[in-house]
Coordinates of C-alpha atoms in Angstrom, one line a residue:
X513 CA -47.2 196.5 -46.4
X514 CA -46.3 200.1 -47.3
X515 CA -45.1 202.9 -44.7
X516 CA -43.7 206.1 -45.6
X517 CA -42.9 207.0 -48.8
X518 CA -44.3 203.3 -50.0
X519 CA -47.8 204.3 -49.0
X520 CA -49.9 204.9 -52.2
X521 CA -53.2 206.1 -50.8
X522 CA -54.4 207.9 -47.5
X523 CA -56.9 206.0 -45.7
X524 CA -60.7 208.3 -45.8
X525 CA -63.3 206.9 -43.5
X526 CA -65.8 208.9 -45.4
X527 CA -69.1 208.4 -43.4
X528 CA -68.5 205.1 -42.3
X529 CA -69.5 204.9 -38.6
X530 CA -66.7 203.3 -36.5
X531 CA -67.5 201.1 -33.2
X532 CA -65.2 199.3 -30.6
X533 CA -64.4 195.6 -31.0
X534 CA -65.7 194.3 -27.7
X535 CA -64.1 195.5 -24.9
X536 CA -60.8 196.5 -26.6
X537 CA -59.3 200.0 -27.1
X538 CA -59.5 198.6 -31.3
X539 CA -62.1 200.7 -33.5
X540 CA -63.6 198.6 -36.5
X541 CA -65.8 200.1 -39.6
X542 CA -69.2 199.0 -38.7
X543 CA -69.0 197.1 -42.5
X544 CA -65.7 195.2 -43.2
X545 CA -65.0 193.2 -46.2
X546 CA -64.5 189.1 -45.8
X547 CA -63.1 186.5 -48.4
X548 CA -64.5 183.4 -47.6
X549 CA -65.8 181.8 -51.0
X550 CA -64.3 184.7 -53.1
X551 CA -60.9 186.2 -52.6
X552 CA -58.5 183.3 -54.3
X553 CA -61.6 181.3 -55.0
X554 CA -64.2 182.1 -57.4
X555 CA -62.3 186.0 -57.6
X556 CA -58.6 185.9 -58.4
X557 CA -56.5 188.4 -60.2
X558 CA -57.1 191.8 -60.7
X559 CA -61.1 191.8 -59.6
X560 CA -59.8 191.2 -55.8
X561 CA -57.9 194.0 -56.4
X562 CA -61.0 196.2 -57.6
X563 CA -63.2 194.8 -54.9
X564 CA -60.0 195.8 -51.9
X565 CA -59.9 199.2 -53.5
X566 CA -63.8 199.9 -53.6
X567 CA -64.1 198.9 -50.1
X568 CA -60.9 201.3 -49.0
X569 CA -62.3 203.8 -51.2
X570 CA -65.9 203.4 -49.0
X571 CA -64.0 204.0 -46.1
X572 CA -63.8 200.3 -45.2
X573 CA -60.4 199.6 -43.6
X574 CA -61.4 195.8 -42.0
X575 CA -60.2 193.2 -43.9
X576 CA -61.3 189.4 -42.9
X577 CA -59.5 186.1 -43.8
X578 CA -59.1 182.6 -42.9
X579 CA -56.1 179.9 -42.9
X580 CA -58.3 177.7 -44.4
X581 CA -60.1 179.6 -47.2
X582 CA -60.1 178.6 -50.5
X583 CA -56.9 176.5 -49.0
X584 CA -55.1 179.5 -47.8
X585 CA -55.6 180.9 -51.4
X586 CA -57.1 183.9 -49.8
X587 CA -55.0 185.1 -47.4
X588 CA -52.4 185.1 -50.4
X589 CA -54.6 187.1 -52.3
X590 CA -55.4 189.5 -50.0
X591 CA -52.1 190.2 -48.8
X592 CA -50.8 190.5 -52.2
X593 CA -53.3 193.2 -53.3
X594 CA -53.0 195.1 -50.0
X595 CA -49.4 195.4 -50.8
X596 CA -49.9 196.4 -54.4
X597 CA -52.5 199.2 -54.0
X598 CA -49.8 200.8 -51.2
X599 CA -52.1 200.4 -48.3
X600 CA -50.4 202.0 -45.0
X601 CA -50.4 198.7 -42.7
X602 CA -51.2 201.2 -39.7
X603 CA -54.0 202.5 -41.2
X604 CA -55.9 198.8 -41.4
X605 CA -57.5 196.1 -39.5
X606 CA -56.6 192.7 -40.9
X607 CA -57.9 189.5 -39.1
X608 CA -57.2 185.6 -39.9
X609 CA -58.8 182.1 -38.2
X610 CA -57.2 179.7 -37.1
X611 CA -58.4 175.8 -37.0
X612 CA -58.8 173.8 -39.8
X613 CA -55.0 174.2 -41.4
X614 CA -54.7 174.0 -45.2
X615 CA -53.1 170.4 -45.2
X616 CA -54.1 166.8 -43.8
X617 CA -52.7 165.6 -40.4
X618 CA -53.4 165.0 -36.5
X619 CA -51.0 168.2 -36.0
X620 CA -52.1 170.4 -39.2
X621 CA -55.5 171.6 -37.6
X622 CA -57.3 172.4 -34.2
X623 CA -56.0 174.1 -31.6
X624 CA -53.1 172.9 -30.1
X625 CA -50.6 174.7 -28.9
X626 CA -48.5 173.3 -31.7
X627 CA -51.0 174.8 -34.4
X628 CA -52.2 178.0 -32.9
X629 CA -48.3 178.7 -33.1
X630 CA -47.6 177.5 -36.5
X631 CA -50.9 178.0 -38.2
X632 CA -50.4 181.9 -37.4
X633 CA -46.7 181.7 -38.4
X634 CA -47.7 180.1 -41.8
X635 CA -50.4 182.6 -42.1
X636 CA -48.3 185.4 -41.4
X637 CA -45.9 184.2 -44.7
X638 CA -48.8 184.0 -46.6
X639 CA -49.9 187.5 -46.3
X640 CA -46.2 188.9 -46.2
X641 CA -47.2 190.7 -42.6
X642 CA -46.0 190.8 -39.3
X643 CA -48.8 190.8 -37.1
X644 CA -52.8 190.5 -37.5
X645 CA -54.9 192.9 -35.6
X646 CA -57.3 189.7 -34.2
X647 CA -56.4 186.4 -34.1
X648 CA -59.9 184.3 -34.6
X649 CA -60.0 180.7 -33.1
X650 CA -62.4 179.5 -35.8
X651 CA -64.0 176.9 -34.2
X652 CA -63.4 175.6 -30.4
X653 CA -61.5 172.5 -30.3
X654 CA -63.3 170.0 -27.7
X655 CA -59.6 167.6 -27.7
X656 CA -57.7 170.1 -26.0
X657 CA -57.3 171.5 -22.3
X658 CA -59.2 175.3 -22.8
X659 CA -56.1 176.4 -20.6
X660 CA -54.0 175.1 -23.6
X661 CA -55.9 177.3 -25.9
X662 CA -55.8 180.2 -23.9
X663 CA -52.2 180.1 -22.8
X664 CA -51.1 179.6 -26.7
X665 CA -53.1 182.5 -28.3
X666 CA -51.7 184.8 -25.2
X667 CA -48.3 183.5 -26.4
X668 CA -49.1 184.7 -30.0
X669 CA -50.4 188.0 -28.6
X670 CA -47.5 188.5 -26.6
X671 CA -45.2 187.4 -29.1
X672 CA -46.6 190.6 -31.2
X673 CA -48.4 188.7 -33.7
X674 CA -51.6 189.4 -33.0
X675 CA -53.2 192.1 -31.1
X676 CA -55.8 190.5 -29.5
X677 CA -57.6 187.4 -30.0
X678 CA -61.1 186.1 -31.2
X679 CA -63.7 183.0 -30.9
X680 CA -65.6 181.5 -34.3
X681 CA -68.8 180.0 -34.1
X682 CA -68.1 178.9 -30.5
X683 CA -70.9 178.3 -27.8
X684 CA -72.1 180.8 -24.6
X685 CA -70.2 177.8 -22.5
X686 CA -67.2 177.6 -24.2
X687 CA -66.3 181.0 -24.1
X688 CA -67.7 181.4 -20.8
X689 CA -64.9 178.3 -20.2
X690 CA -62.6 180.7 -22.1
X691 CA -62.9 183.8 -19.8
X692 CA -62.9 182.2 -16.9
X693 CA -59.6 180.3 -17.6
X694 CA -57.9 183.7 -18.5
X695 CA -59.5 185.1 -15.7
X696 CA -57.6 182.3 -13.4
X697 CA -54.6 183.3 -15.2
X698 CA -54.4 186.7 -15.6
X699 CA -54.2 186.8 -19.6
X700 CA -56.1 187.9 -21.9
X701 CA -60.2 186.7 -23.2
X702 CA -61.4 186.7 -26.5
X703 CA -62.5 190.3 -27.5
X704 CA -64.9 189.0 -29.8
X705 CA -66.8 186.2 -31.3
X706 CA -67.4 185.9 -35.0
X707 CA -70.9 184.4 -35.4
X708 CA -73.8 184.1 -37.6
X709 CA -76.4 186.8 -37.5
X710 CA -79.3 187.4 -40.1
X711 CA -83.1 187.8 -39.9
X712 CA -83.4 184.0 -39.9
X713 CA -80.8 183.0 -37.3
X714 CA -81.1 185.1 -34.1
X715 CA -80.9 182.7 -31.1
X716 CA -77.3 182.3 -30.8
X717 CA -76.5 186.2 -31.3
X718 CA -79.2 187.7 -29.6
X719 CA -80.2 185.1 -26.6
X720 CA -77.3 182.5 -26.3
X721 CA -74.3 185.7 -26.0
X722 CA -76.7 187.9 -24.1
X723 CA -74.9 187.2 -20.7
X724 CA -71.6 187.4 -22.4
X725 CA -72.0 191.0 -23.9
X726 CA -73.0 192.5 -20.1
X727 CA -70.5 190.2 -18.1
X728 CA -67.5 190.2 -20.3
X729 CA -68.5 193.0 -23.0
X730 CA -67.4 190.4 -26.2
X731 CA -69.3 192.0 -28.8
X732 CA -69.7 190.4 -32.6
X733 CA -68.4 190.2 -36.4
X734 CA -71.2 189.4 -38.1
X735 CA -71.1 186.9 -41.0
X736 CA -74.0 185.5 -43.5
X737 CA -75.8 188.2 -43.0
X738 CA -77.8 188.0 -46.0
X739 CA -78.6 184.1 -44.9
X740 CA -76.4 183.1 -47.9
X741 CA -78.1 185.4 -50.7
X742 CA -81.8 184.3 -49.3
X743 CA -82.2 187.7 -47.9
X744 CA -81.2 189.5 -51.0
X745 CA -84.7 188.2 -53.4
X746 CA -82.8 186.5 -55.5
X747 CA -83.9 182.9 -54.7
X748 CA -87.4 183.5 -54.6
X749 CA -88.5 182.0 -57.9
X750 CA -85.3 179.3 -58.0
X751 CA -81.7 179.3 -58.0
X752 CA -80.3 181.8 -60.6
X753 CA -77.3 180.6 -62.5
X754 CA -74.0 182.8 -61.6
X755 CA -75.3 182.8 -57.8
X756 CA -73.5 181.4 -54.9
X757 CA -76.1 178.5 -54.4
X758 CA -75.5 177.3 -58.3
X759 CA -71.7 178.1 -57.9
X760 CA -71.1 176.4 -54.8
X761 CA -74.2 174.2 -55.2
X762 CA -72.9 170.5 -53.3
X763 CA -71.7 173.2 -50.6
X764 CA -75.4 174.4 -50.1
X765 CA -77.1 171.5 -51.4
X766 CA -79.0 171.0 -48.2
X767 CA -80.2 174.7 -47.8
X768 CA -81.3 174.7 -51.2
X769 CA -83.4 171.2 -50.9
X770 CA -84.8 173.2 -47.7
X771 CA -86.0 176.3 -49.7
X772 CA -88.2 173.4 -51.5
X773 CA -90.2 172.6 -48.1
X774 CA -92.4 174.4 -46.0
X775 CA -90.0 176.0 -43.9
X776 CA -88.3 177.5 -47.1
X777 CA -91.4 178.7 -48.6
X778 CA -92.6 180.7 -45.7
X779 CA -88.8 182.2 -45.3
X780 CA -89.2 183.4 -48.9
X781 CA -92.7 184.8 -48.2
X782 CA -91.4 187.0 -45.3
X783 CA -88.1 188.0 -48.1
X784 CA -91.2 189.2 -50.4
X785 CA -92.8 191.3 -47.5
X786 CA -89.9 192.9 -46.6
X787 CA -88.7 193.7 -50.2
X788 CA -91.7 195.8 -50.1
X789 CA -91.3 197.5 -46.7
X790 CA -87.5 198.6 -47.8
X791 CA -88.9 199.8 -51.5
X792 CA -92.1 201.3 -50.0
X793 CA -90.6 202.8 -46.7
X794 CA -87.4 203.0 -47.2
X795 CA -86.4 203.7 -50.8
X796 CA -83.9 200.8 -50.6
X797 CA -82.8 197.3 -51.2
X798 CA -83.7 193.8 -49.0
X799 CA -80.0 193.5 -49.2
X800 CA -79.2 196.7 -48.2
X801 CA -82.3 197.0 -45.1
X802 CA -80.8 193.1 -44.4
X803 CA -77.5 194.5 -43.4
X804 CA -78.4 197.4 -41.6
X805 CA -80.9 195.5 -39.6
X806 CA -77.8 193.0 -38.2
X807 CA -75.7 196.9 -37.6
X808 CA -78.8 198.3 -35.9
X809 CA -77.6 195.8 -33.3
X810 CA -75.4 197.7 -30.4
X811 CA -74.3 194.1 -29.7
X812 CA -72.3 194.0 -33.2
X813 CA -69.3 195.5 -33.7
X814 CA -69.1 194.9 -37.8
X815 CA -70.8 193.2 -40.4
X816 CA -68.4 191.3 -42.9
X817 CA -69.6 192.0 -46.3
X818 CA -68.8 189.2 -49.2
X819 CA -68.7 190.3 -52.4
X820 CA -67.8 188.8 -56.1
X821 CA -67.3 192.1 -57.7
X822 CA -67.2 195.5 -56.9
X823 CA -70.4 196.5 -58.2
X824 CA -72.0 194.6 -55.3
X825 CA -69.7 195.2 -52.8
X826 CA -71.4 199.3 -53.5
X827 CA -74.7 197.7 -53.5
X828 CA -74.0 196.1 -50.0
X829 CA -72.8 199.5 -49.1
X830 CA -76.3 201.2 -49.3
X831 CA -76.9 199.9 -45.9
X832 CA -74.4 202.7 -45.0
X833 CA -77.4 204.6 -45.5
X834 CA -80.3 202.8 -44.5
X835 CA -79.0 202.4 -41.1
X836 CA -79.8 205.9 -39.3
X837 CA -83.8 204.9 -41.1
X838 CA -84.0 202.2 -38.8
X839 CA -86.3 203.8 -36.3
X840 CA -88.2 201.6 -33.8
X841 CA -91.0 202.0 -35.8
X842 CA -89.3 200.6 -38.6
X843 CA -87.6 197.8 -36.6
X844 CA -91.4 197.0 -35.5
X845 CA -92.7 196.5 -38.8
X846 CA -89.5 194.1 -39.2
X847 CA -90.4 191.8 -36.4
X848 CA -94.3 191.6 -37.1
X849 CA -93.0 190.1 -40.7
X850 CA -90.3 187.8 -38.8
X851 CA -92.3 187.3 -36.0
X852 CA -89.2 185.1 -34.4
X853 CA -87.6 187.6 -32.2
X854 CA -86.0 185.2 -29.3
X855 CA -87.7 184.5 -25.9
X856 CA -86.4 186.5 -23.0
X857 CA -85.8 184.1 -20.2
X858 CA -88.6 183.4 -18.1
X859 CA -89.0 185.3 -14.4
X860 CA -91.5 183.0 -13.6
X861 CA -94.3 185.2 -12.9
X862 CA -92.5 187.6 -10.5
X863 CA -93.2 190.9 -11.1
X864 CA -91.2 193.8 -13.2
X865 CA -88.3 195.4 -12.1
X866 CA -88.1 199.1 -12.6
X867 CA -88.0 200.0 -15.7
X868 CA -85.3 203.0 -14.7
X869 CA -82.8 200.6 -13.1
X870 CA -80.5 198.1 -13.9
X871 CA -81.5 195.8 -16.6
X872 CA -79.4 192.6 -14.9
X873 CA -76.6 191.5 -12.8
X874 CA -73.6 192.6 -15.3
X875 CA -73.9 196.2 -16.3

């Protein structure tokens, strides 16, 4: 990573809002760039390098990863083209996962203390860095003691390589588990949690974590956020060739035989009715309203933006835009075409608190 005289470009936030990551002192761009199937996997070579530089360029400075990604391939890449564009390491956020390992074994994956400690190592060398910002554990790992797993990725924190640290794709209970372990021991709780979140998939985020945001103020790093492309219009007359569900089509095999049924159809009737409301209403893209509509969220500290090339990484980037648009009227309109906004628990029939006071027991 450059510093000093080695740094190439000045970081510009341009008008790229900026929110805390949970409860930590750590700001994040409200859109961050991931590599998941991409960076080292379908987009090698000099197109990461366009696609890091367009998001830098947009004021993105959030840079997402995995160990496991295209088999560690994509932590390579990134790292590389970081250090060839001259990026100041100061001026960026860079976070990895942790779990699955690149290699076969009983010790090469989970979260032991063993892997958390040389799973980051390894992905540390791959990068050519000495610390992440977050350290993600990308899945919880139901084998081992949680106090294991807390302990270890305190070690790494304290050990200065990693700032803070993260949960993936783990349940309300499990961090819950999580917090109340550190609690116990005075360390440190995952700042964050790394989930899902689109217009089809809104239990988890918006009902499931609800207790967690106001007790332990976690807040989220979206992912899928276009529901795999669905969102976007493309797959509403068929799989496209060049898309992700024809290039990684055994991967999504069992989404796309969904799209076929009922279920599927009625998804893509709702994608065609909100096509219109962003065209009509809002001058814009489904993409583009699709991502704002997860950042409208207060609960969501970034969306992570995947992107092939660099033309659609600016494309993703109108929802830069769109987001101030998103008036409740707007966000009304939204729900009467989704019409699956999540239950609030039941009170049972007693009456209504005032509407002036607090909204629950953790405020």
């Amino acid at each position: 990573m450059a510093s000093g005289a080695d740094v190439k470009v000045e970081f510009d936030p341009k008008n790229m809002p900026f929110r805390r990551l949970g409860s930590s002192g750590l700001r994040v761009p409200v859109f961050s760039l991931g590599g998941w199937l991409t960076l080292g996997g379908t987009v090698v070579g000099d197109p990461v390098k366009e696609i890091i530089k367009t998001a830098f360029d947009a004021g993105i400075n959030m840079f997402d990863t995995a160990e496991n990604y295209n088999k560690g391939k994509s932590e390579v890449e990134m790292g590389r083209v970081i250090k060839e564009l001259g990026l100041r390491r100061g001026d960026l956020v860079i976070t990895t996962k942790i779990f699955w390992g690149t290699r076969a074994g009983h010790n090469g994956s989970g979260l032991s203390r063993k892997h958390i400690i040389e799973g980051t190592k390894e992905s540390l060398d791959r990068m050519g860095l000495e610390y992440v910002d977050v350290l993600f554990a990308h899945r919880c790992d139901n084998t081992i003691p949680m106090e294991e797993i807390v302990r270890a990725f305190n070690w790494v924190v304290e050990k200065g390589w990693a700032f803070y640290w993260a949960t993936s794709e783990w349940s309300a209970r499990e961090i819950e588990e999580a917090w109340h372990v550190a609690d116990k021991l005075g360390l440190m709780g995952p700042i964050a949690e790394q989930c899902q979140h689109n217009m089809f998939h809104r239990e988890r985020p918006e009902k499931e974590y609800d207790p967690l945001y106001r007790k332990y103020r976690i807040s989220t790093t979206a992912f899928s956020c276009l529901a795999g492309g669905l969102l976007t219009g493309k797959y509403n007359d068929g799989v496209p060739s060049g898309s992700r569900y024809d290039t990684h089509s055994t991967f999504f095999s069992k989404t796309i035989e969904a799209l076929k049924g009922p279920e599927g159809q009625e998804k893509i009737r709702k994608v065609k009715q909100l096509t219109r409301l962003a065209q009509e209403e809002l001058n814009t893209t489904p993409q583009a309203l699709a991502l704002a509509w997860v950042a409208r969220n207060p609960n969501t500290s970034t969306v992570i933006l995947g992107a092939s090339g660099a033309e659609q990484l600016r494309a993703n980037l109108k929802a830069v835009e769109v987001l101030p648009k998103l008036t409740p009227e707007i966000m009304e309109k939204i729900e009467a075409i989704l019409a699956n906004r999540p239950e609030a628990p039941s009170n049972y029939g007693r009456p209504a608190l005032d509407a002036l006071g607090r909204d629950g027991f953790y405020v």
